[in-house]
Amino acid sequence: MIFCVEDDESIQSLELYALRSAGFEARGFADGQTFFQALRAERPELVILDVMLPGESGVDLLRRLRAFDSTCDIPVIMATAKGAEYDKIQSLDLGADDYLVKPFGMMEMVSRVKAVLRRCKPRQNREILAVGDLVVDLAEHTVMADGVRLALTFKEFELLRLFLSAPGVAFTREKLLFTIWGTEYTGETRTVDMHIRTLRQKLGSYGSMIETVRNVGYRLEATP
């Protein structure tokens, strides 16, 4: 199920038609209130979220999505106005998985939806990555630190997974952008720094394991 949050009725109708024609189930919402009401009853595979909405903006709704354990890892594609560079950067910094610039074609939208779903698809085989009492379950997409479950965004989870899978390896910011955000991402590398900072904070005492490598990027040392 794909949720489309778009207050322009004609655009929303086109989005729903294109998604359904591509084989997806899709529902449309004109504002944040009806969107969050629907979230209480059904969890979508992905959300297409317009930035300019009546009441709460799409950016505000994205911030709310990322604040709750039940919705923090739902993939989100933001729809931004042409030339609204700040909206794109802010959305990506808050955890959006991709963005579309209006006006966009329906084929492009469907293509980006498929690409994000491929990147965010959980692994089928159960696999555990652990350092001490920091445990990442790749199948269940969960992180436990000293027995306490942590609420990470999808990007934070993928960063931690990458670091734990290659302890001691230094990753450049460009490499992290390419690996975690995908080849379509064209934002600034400061986005990596912001995600690393929030990941460290959420990891608590384990956050110090993620070291800054001067003039290079970041690496994980296997001892907290």
XYZ file of N, CA and C in Angstrom:
672
model
N 0.841 -1.201 0.000
C 0.000 0.000 0.000
C 0.875 1.250 0.000
N 0.600 2.167 -0.929
C 1.294 3.446 -1.000
C 0.327 4.542 -0.575
N 0.753 5.408 0.348
C -0.045 6.564 0.751
C 0.472 7.798 0.022
N -0.436 8.544 -0.593
C -0.091 9.796 -1.270
C -0.747 10.950 -0.525
N 0.061 11.865 0.005
C -0.467 13.026 0.714
C -0.274 14.244 -0.184
N -1.359 14.674 -0.802
C -1.322 15.748 -1.808
C -2.671 16.462 -1.803
N -2.637 17.787 -1.583
C -3.896 18.515 -1.467
C -4.483 18.927 -2.813
N -3.677 18.906 -3.879
C -4.190 19.212 -5.209
C -4.896 17.966 -5.743
N -6.212 18.055 -5.865
C -7.013 16.875 -6.217
C -6.622 16.278 -7.558
N -6.328 17.131 -8.554
C -5.976 16.618 -9.879
C -4.644 15.876 -9.853
N -3.653 16.420 -9.108
C -2.346 15.757 -9.003
C -2.484 14.448 -8.235
N -3.241 14.478 -7.149
C -3.430 13.257 -6.359
C -4.088 12.172 -7.195
N -5.071 12.540 -7.995
C -5.755 11.553 -8.837
C -4.794 10.918 -9.836
N -3.911 11.735 -10.419
C -2.915 11.210 -11.357
C -1.945 10.263 -10.661
N -1.516 10.637 -9.464
C -0.588 9.790 -8.718
C -1.223 8.430 -8.419
N -2.458 8.458 -7.938
C -3.133 7.208 -7.597
C -3.353 6.337 -8.824
N -3.734 6.969 -9.930
C -3.963 6.220 -11.169
C -2.673 5.564 -11.647
N -1.563 6.322 -11.624
C -0.279 5.793 -12.089
C 0.196 4.643 -11.207
N 0.055 4.789 -9.903
C 0.501 3.743 -8.986
C -0.337 2.476 -9.138
N -1.650 2.647 -9.245
C -2.525 1.481 -9.402
C -2.295 0.790 -10.739
N -2.010 1.588 -11.779
C -1.718 1.015 -13.094
C -0.426 0.202 -13.066
N 0.501 0.584 -12.140
C 1.774 -0.124 -12.011
C 1.671 -1.325 -11.076
N 0.460 -1.589 -10.566
C 0.254 -2.767 -9.739
C 0.272 -2.538 -8.236
N 0.382 -1.268 -7.814
C 0.379 -0.957 -6.389
C -1.044 -0.668 -5.900
N -1.280 -0.953 -4.639
C -2.450 -0.415 -3.973
C -2.091 0.983 -3.496
N -3.020 1.919 -3.584
C -2.700 3.299 -3.228
C -3.923 4.001 -2.654
N -3.663 4.882 -1.678
C -4.707 5.718 -1.079
C -4.213 7.158 -1.037
N -5.151 8.083 -1.192
C -4.786 9.491 -1.205
C -5.359 10.249 -0.024
N -4.622 11.289 0.413
C -5.035 12.129 1.534
C -4.689 13.578 1.223
N -5.570 14.488 1.635
C -5.391 15.907 1.308
C -4.667 16.686 2.397
N -4.519 16.108 3.580
C -3.866 16.833 4.673
C -3.305 15.855 5.688
N -2.540 16.400 6.626
C -1.883 15.571 7.620
C -2.831 14.893 8.579
N -3.943 15.526 8.893
C -4.878 14.957 9.851
C -5.461 13.638 9.358
N -5.982 13.640 8.131
C -6.559 12.404 7.588
C -5.474 11.352 7.351
N -4.281 11.804 6.999
C -3.154 10.889 6.785
C -2.809 10.142 8.064
N -2.673 10.863 9.183
C -2.309 10.213 10.435
C -3.456 9.367 11.001
N -4.677 9.746 10.701
C -5.800 8.894 11.095
C -5.711 7.541 10.399
N -5.365 7.561 9.113
C -5.244 6.307 8.359
C -4.058 5.480 8.850
N -2.980 6.145 9.285
C -1.805 5.436 9.778
C -2.109 4.598 11.018
N -3.074 5.035 11.795
C -3.426 4.281 13.004
C -4.045 2.930 12.659
N -4.628 2.844 11.476
C -5.300 1.604 11.075
C -4.482 0.755 10.116
N -3.580 1.386 9.383
C -2.840 0.651 8.345
C -1.453 1.254 8.167
N -0.456 0.394 8.053
C 0.922 0.829 7.830
C 1.254 0.684 6.343
N 1.578 1.774 5.652
C 1.891 1.680 4.231
C 3.317 1.197 3.989
N 3.574 0.715 2.776
C 4.938 0.347 2.390
C 5.785 1.588 2.144
N 5.141 2.672 1.706
C 5.852 3.892 1.346
C 4.865 5.051 1.347
N 5.386 6.262 1.595
C 4.567 7.466 1.581
C 5.150 8.468 0.593
N 4.295 9.016 -0.278
C 4.672 10.156 -1.116
C 4.062 11.383 -0.456
N 4.902 12.319 -0.056
C 4.475 13.400 0.826
C 4.799 14.760 0.213
N 3.766 15.524 -0.099
C 3.963 16.858 -0.648
C 4.425 17.809 0.462
N 5.338 18.714 0.131
C 5.833 19.662 1.129
C 4.782 20.712 1.456
N 4.125 21.254 0.433
C 3.154 22.329 0.626
C 1.767 21.735 0.847
N 1.328 21.751 2.104
C 0.023 21.205 2.454
C -0.716 22.182 3.358
N -2.046 22.138 3.373
C -2.793 22.975 4.322
C -2.562 22.497 5.747
N -2.496 23.425 6.687
C -2.208 23.036 8.067
C -0.734 22.723 8.224
N -0.429 21.537 8.720
C 0.965 21.126 8.869
C 1.601 20.892 7.501
N 2.831 21.359 7.340
C 3.545 21.149 6.081
C 4.020 19.705 5.993
N 4.422 19.308 4.781
C 4.958 17.974 4.603
C 6.204 17.736 5.431
N 7.025 18.770 5.591
C 8.233 18.651 6.412
C 7.862 18.375 7.867
N 6.838 19.061 8.362
C 6.374 18.819 9.734
C 5.846 17.395 9.891
N 5.116 16.922 8.884
C 4.593 15.554 8.934
C 5.725 14.529 8.904
N 6.754 14.801 8.102
C 7.910 13.917 8.053
C 8.588 13.862 9.417
N 8.714 15.010 10.056
C 9.329 15.059 11.379
C 8.522 14.202 12.376
N 7.205 14.258 12.291
C 6.356 13.444 13.169
C 6.511 11.950 12.867
N 6.583 11.608 11.587
C 6.768 10.211 11.211
C 8.041 9.644 11.811
N 9.114 10.411 11.738
C 10.412 9.929 12.206
C 10.530 9.932 13.732
N 9.565 10.535 14.415
C 9.636 10.653 15.878
C 9.048 9.449 16.598
N 8.290 8.598 15.896
C 7.601 7.490 16.556
C 8.159 6.146 16.099
N 8.298 5.217 17.045
C 8.836 3.896 16.734
C 8.036 3.189 15.645
N 6.723 3.354 15.669
C 5.853 2.622 14.750
C 5.936 3.123 13.310
N 6.446 4.336 13.109
C 6.470 4.904 11.754
C 7.848 5.405 11.316
N 8.841 5.322 12.187
C 10.131 5.966 11.899
C 10.857 5.352 10.708
N 10.547 4.086 10.368
C 11.273 3.441 9.280
C 10.443 3.296 7.999
N 9.279 3.956 7.925
C 8.491 3.917 6.697
C 9.197 4.764 5.634
N 9.493 4.217 4.460
C 10.144 5.008 3.408
C 9.262 6.172 2.971
N 9.886 7.339 2.753
C 9.153 8.547 2.374
C 9.833 9.210 1.184
N 9.025 9.550 0.183
C 9.477 10.363 -0.943
C 8.785 11.714 -0.834
N 9.564 12.793 -0.787
C 9.009 14.134 -0.676
C 8.811 14.741 -2.070
N 7.718 15.461 -2.233
C 7.454 16.206 -3.466
C 7.666 17.682 -3.170
N 8.661 18.282 -3.814
C 9.022 19.673 -3.540
C 8.812 20.538 -4.774
N 8.666 21.835 -4.554
C 8.497 22.765 -5.666
C 9.826 22.989 -6.370
N 9.766 23.280 -7.661
C 10.976 23.555 -8.424
C 11.721 24.747 -7.827
N 13.003 24.571 -7.592
C 13.818 25.645 -7.043
C 13.822 25.718 -5.531
N 13.030 24.862 -4.867
C 12.968 24.895 -3.397
C 14.079 24.015 -2.826
N 15.320 24.466 -3.010
C 16.481 23.679 -2.586
C 16.471 23.426 -1.087
N 16.061 24.437 -0.311
C 16.056 24.280 1.147
C 15.101 23.162 1.573
N 13.937 23.086 0.918
C 12.971 22.040 1.258
C 13.560 20.653 1.001
N 14.287 20.505 -0.113
C 14.883 19.210 -0.430
C 15.921 18.810 0.609
N 16.836 19.740 0.916
C 17.900 19.442 1.878
C 17.321 19.169 3.253
N 16.355 19.993 3.672
C 15.750 19.804 4.989
C 15.051 18.449 5.075
N 14.336 18.080 4.012
C 13.623 16.802 4.003
C 14.592 15.624 4.105
N 15.675 15.689 3.338
C 16.654 14.604 3.369
C 17.358 14.538 4.719
N 17.639 15.686 5.289
C 18.276 15.717 6.605
C 17.372 15.123 7.679
N 16.050 15.248 7.506
C 15.097 14.714 8.471
C 14.808 13.228 8.254
N 15.371 12.667 7.180
C 15.212 11.231 6.979
C 14.398 10.813 5.773
N 14.061 11.750 4.871
C 13.369 11.357 3.633
C 14.298 10.464 2.806
N 13.722 9.526 2.084
C 14.514 8.579 1.315
C 14.772 9.033 -0.115
N 13.971 9.941 -0.605
C 14.161 10.481 -1.958
C 13.228 11.680 -2.098
N 13.336 12.375 -3.229
C 12.430 13.494 -3.465
C 12.102 13.603 -4.949
N 10.972 14.205 -5.242
C 10.529 14.517 -6.599
C 10.349 16.020 -6.699
N 10.766 16.584 -7.823
C 10.638 18.025 -8.032
C 9.455 18.281 -8.969
N 8.487 19.057 -8.485
C 7.318 19.400 -9.293
C 7.690 20.406 -10.375
N 7.087 20.275 -11.572
C 6.187 19.191 -12.006
C 6.995 17.951 -12.392
N 6.539 16.789 -12.008
C 7.234 15.550 -12.339
C 6.305 14.636 -13.113
N 6.898 13.762 -13.913
C 6.118 12.808 -14.686
C 5.713 11.618 -13.843
N 4.588 11.020 -14.185
C 4.092 9.877 -13.423
C 4.998 8.660 -13.578
N 5.625 8.496 -14.745
C 6.550 7.381 -14.936
C 7.773 7.549 -14.042
N 8.246 8.790 -13.915
C 9.368 9.054 -13.018
C 8.979 8.729 -11.579
N 7.777 9.132 -11.177
C 7.320 8.863 -9.818
C 7.291 7.364 -9.531
N 6.710 6.587 -10.443
C 6.626 5.140 -10.246
C 8.018 4.524 -10.186
N 8.927 5.017 -11.040
C 10.296 4.514 -11.050
C 10.990 4.769 -9.726
N 10.798 5.954 -9.170
C 11.434 6.283 -7.887
C 10.818 5.478 -6.745
N 9.517 5.258 -6.805
C 8.866 4.428 -5.795
C 9.476 3.032 -5.803
N 9.622 2.439 -6.977
C 10.188 1.099 -7.082
C 11.632 1.067 -6.581
N 12.401 2.114 -6.912
C 13.805 2.168 -6.500
C 13.931 2.266 -4.979
N 13.102 3.113 -4.366
C 13.159 3.255 -2.911
C 12.722 1.968 -2.225
N 11.691 1.322 -2.733
C 11.233 0.066 -2.145
C 12.302 -1.020 -2.254
N 13.047 -1.030 -3.365
C 14.139 -2.005 -3.493
C 15.216 -1.746 -2.444
N 15.569 -0.468 -2.268
C 16.619 -0.128 -1.307
C 16.188 -0.422 0.125
N 14.893 -0.244 0.408
C 14.408 -0.377 1.776
C 13.882 -1.764 2.103
N 13.885 -2.660 1.139
C 13.338 -3.998 1.360
C 14.165 -4.736 2.398
N 13.536 -5.241 3.470
C 14.290 -5.965 4.497
C 14.837 -7.277 3.974
N 15.969 -7.678 4.494
C 16.577 -8.943 4.104
C 15.745 -10.110 4.623
N 15.661 -11.170 3.807
C 14.807 -12.296 4.150
C 15.452 -13.240 5.158
N 16.774 -13.421 5.058
C 17.455 -14.351 5.940
C 17.834 -13.668 7.242
N 17.592 -14.355 8.334
C 17.912 -13.798 9.643
C 19.425 -13.684 9.788
N 19.882 -12.536 10.188
C 21.304 -12.303 10.382
C 21.474 -11.302 11.513
N 22.447 -11.579 12.361
C 22.702 -10.730 13.512
C 24.097 -10.123 13.394
N 24.190 -8.824 13.648
C 25.471 -8.148 13.786
C 25.536 -7.621 15.213
N 26.648 -7.876 15.889
C 26.719 -7.475 17.293
C 28.141 -7.108 17.694
N 28.226 -6.130 18.568
C 29.462 -5.786 19.258
C 29.094 -5.611 20.723
N 29.575 -6.504 21.566
C 29.164 -6.450 22.961
C 27.662 -6.632 23.072
N 27.003 -5.731 23.784
C 25.547 -5.793 23.936
C 24.824 -4.855 22.977
N 25.504 -4.439 21.918
C 24.857 -3.715 20.822
C 24.544 -4.739 19.739
N 23.251 -5.015 19.538
C 22.830 -6.105 18.650
C 21.907 -5.563 17.563
N 22.253 -5.849 16.311
C 21.442 -5.448 15.164
C 20.896 -6.708 14.508
N 19.579 -6.826 14.465
C 18.909 -7.942 13.801
C 18.462 -7.463 12.430
N 19.130 -7.956 11.392
C 18.855 -7.479 10.039
C 17.503 -7.957 9.525
N 17.068 -9.134 9.944
C 15.778 -9.654 9.478
C 14.625 -8.896 10.110
N 14.729 -8.661 11.421
C 13.654 -7.954 12.117
C 13.801 -6.444 12.041
N 14.961 -5.999 11.548
C 15.238 -4.564 11.411
C 15.140 -3.860 12.771
N 15.806 -4.457 13.774
C 15.782 -3.899 15.117
C 17.201 -3.707 15.632
N 17.343 -2.771 16.574
C 18.623 -2.513 17.221
C 18.403 -2.511 18.729
N 19.201 -3.304 19.430
C 19.121 -3.373 20.888
C 20.469 -2.962 21.473
N 20.441 -2.095 22.477
C 21.653 -1.684 23.186
C 21.451 -1.942 24.666
N 22.249 -2.877 25.216
C 22.109 -3.254 26.624
C 20.680 -3.668 26.963
N 20.050 -4.374 26.019
C 18.707 -4.881 26.237
C 17.587 -3.900 25.972
N 17.930 -2.680 25.575
C 16.928 -1.650 25.294
C 16.823 -1.443 23.785
N 15.600 -1.490 23.272
C 15.406 -1.295 21.832
C 15.522 0.177 21.475
N 16.303 0.454 20.425
C 16.515 1.819 19.961
C 15.657 2.101 18.732
N 15.138 3.312 18.642
C 14.332 3.724 17.491
C 15.216 4.494 16.522
N 15.660 3.821 15.464
C 16.496 4.444 14.448
C 15.696 4.655 13.166
N 16.023 5.706 12.435
C 15.440 5.883 11.115
C 16.064 4.861 10.169
N 15.502 4.724 8.986
C 16.037 3.755 8.018
C 17.488 4.073 7.684
N 17.798 5.358 7.455
C 19.166 5.728 7.102
C 20.131 5.471 8.258
N 19.720 5.777 9.480
C 20.570 5.514 10.643
C 20.826 4.017 10.788
N 19.790 3.218 10.591
C 19.942 1.764 10.668
C 20.938 1.277 9.622
N 20.813 1.759 8.397
C 21.697 1.319 7.324
C 23.136 1.761 7.565
N 23.329 2.951 8.125
C 24.684 3.393 8.477
C 25.292 2.454 9.519
N 24.532 2.149 10.553
C 25.028 1.264 11.606
C 25.304 -0.127 11.049
N 24.414 -0.631 10.214
C 24.626 -1.942 9.587
C 25.922 -1.962 8.792
N 26.168 -0.914 8.024
C 27.380 -0.849 7.209
C 28.629 -0.818 8.079
N 28.609 0.001 9.127
C 29.770 0.090 10.005
C 30.041 -1.247 10.716
N 28.978 -1.894 11.212
C 29.160 -3.148 11.930
C 29.605 -4.278 11.013
N 29.242 -4.206 9.749
C 29.642 -5.244 8.805
C 31.098 -5.108 8.376
N 31.706 -3.949 8.648
C 33.103 -3.731 8.256
C 33.825 -2.911 9.326
N 33.980 -3.473 10.542
C 34.638 -2.720 11.617
C 36.074 -2.378 11.259
N 36.472 -1.158 11.592
C 37.823 -0.707 11.317
C 38.018 -0.092 9.948
N 37.072 -0.272 9.047
C 37.174 0.272 7.689
C 36.721 1.726 7.694
N 37.534 2.609 7.117
C 37.182 4.022 7.021
C 36.380 4.267 5.750
N 35.201 4.869 5.916
C 34.337 5.187 4.776
C 34.361 6.691 4.541
N 34.576 7.094 3.300
C 34.480 8.511 2.981
C 33.020 8.941 3.004
N 32.785 10.232 3.136
C 31.410 10.729 3.101
C 30.764 10.417 1.758
N 31.547 10.534 0.684
C 31.010 10.255 -0.653
C 30.608 8.793 -0.783
N 31.416 7.900 -0.202
C 31.091 6.475 -0.249
C 29.818 6.189 0.534
N 29.667 6.842 1.684
C 28.457 6.654 2.485
C 27.234 7.174 1.751
N 27.355 8.324 1.094
C 26.240 8.861 0.312
C 25.829 7.892 -0.786
N 26.823 7.363 -1.500
C 26.535 6.454 -2.605
C 25.888 5.164 -2.101
N 26.407 4.616 -0.995
C 25.942 3.327 -0.494
C 24.581 3.419 0.182
N 24.373 4.447 1.007
C 23.159 4.540 1.811
C 22.044 5.300 1.098
N 22.424 6.394 0.413
C 21.385 7.224 -0.223
C 21.141 6.839 -1.677
N 22.069 6.121 -2.291
C 21.878 5.679 -3.665
C 22.435 6.666 -4.671
N 22.599 6.210 -5.895
C 23.218 7.032 -6.937
C 22.376 8.242 -7.306
N 21.068 8.209 -7.018
C 20.213 9.326 -7.406
C 20.342 10.512 -6.463
N 20.948 10.296 -5.285
C 21.046 11.379 -4.306
C 22.098 12.391 -4.724
N 21.730 13.688 -4.732
C 22.638 14.742 -5.176
C 22.837 15.804 -4.100
N 22.539 15.480 -2.855
C 22.672 16.446 -1.768
C 24.107 16.651 -1.341
N 24.297 17.466 -0.312
C 25.619 17.765 0.194
C 26.040 16.717 1.220
N 27.375 16.548 1.364
C 27.873 15.529 2.276
C 27.610 15.890 3.737
N 27.214 17.112 4.039
C 26.896 17.454 5.427
C 25.699 16.649 5.928
N 24.890 16.143 5.011
C 23.785 15.275 5.402
C 24.318 14.042 6.135
N 25.439 13.496 5.676
C 26.055 12.357 6.350
C 26.438 12.745 7.769
N 27.069 13.909 7.930
C 27.509 14.350 9.254
C 26.326 14.471 10.217
N 25.211 15.001 9.733
C 24.030 15.169 10.591
C 23.468 13.811 11.012
N 23.421 12.842 10.088
C 22.911 11.515 10.422
C 23.857 10.782 11.376
N 25.155 10.960 11.194
C 26.119 10.354 12.107
C 25.947 10.933 13.507
N 25.738 12.246 13.594
C 25.569 12.877 14.897
C 24.346 12.327 15.633
N 23.217 12.228 14.936
C 22.009 11.714 15.597
C 22.153 10.230 15.923
N 22.842 9.474 15.060
C 23.066 8.052 15.333
C 23.910 7.890 16.589
N 24.963 8.675 16.720
C 25.798 8.612 17.927
C 24.980 8.906 19.179
N 24.135 9.918 19.084
C 23.315 10.285 20.241
C 22.399 9.151 20.649
N 21.760 8.502 19.662
C 20.825 7.423 19.964
C 21.534 6.180 20.500
N 22.789 5.970 20.102
C 23.533 4.805 20.559
C 24.060 4.969 21.977
N 23.989 6.177 22.525
C 24.462 6.407 23.890
C 25.940 6.129 24.021
N 26.311 5.284 24.980
C 27.732 4.989 25.210
C 28.387 4.307 24.017
N 27.580 3.624 23.188
C 28.130 2.973 22.001
C 28.434 3.959 20.877
N 27.925 5.187 20.998
C 28.146 6.177 19.955
C 29.609 6.509 19.744
N 30.417 6.385 20.804
C 31.843 6.705 20.683
C 32.587 5.711 19.804
N 31.955 4.566 19.516
C 32.579 3.589 18.625
C 32.702 4.117 17.201
N 31.818 5.034 16.816
C 31.883 5.616 15.472
C 32.855 6.789 15.520
N 34.013 6.590 14.964
C 35.081 7.581 15.032
C 35.131 8.433 13.768
N 35.483 9.689 13.944
C 35.714 10.572 12.808
C 37.146 10.405 12.338
N 37.325 10.113 11.070
C 38.657 10.004 10.471
C 38.936 11.311 9.740
N 39.863 12.081 10.243
C 40.104 13.420 9.739
C 40.422 13.416 8.244
N 39.759 14.308 7.537
C 39.931 14.484 6.088
C 39.498 13.258 5.278
N 38.827 12.315 5.931
C 38.356 11.122 5.209
C 36.853 10.944 5.403
N 36.449 10.549 6.610
C 35.039 10.284 6.877
C 34.856 9.660 8.242
N 34.356 8.391 8.262
C 34.035 7.748 9.531
C 34.382 6.268 9.478
N 34.638 5.708 10.667
C 34.832 4.259 10.796
C 34.320 3.829 12.168
N 34.081 2.529 12.308
C 33.624 1.986 13.571
C 34.733 1.127 14.181
N 35.091 1.445 15.420
C 36.021 0.616 16.177
C 35.205 -0.389 16.977
N 35.651 -1.608 17.031
C 34.843 -2.705 17.580
C 34.825 -2.763 19.097
N 35.379 -1.799 19.774
C 35.325 -1.780 21.247
C 34.670 -0.504 21.705
N 33.530 -0.578 22.431
C 32.825 0.615 22.874
C 33.611 1.365 23.925
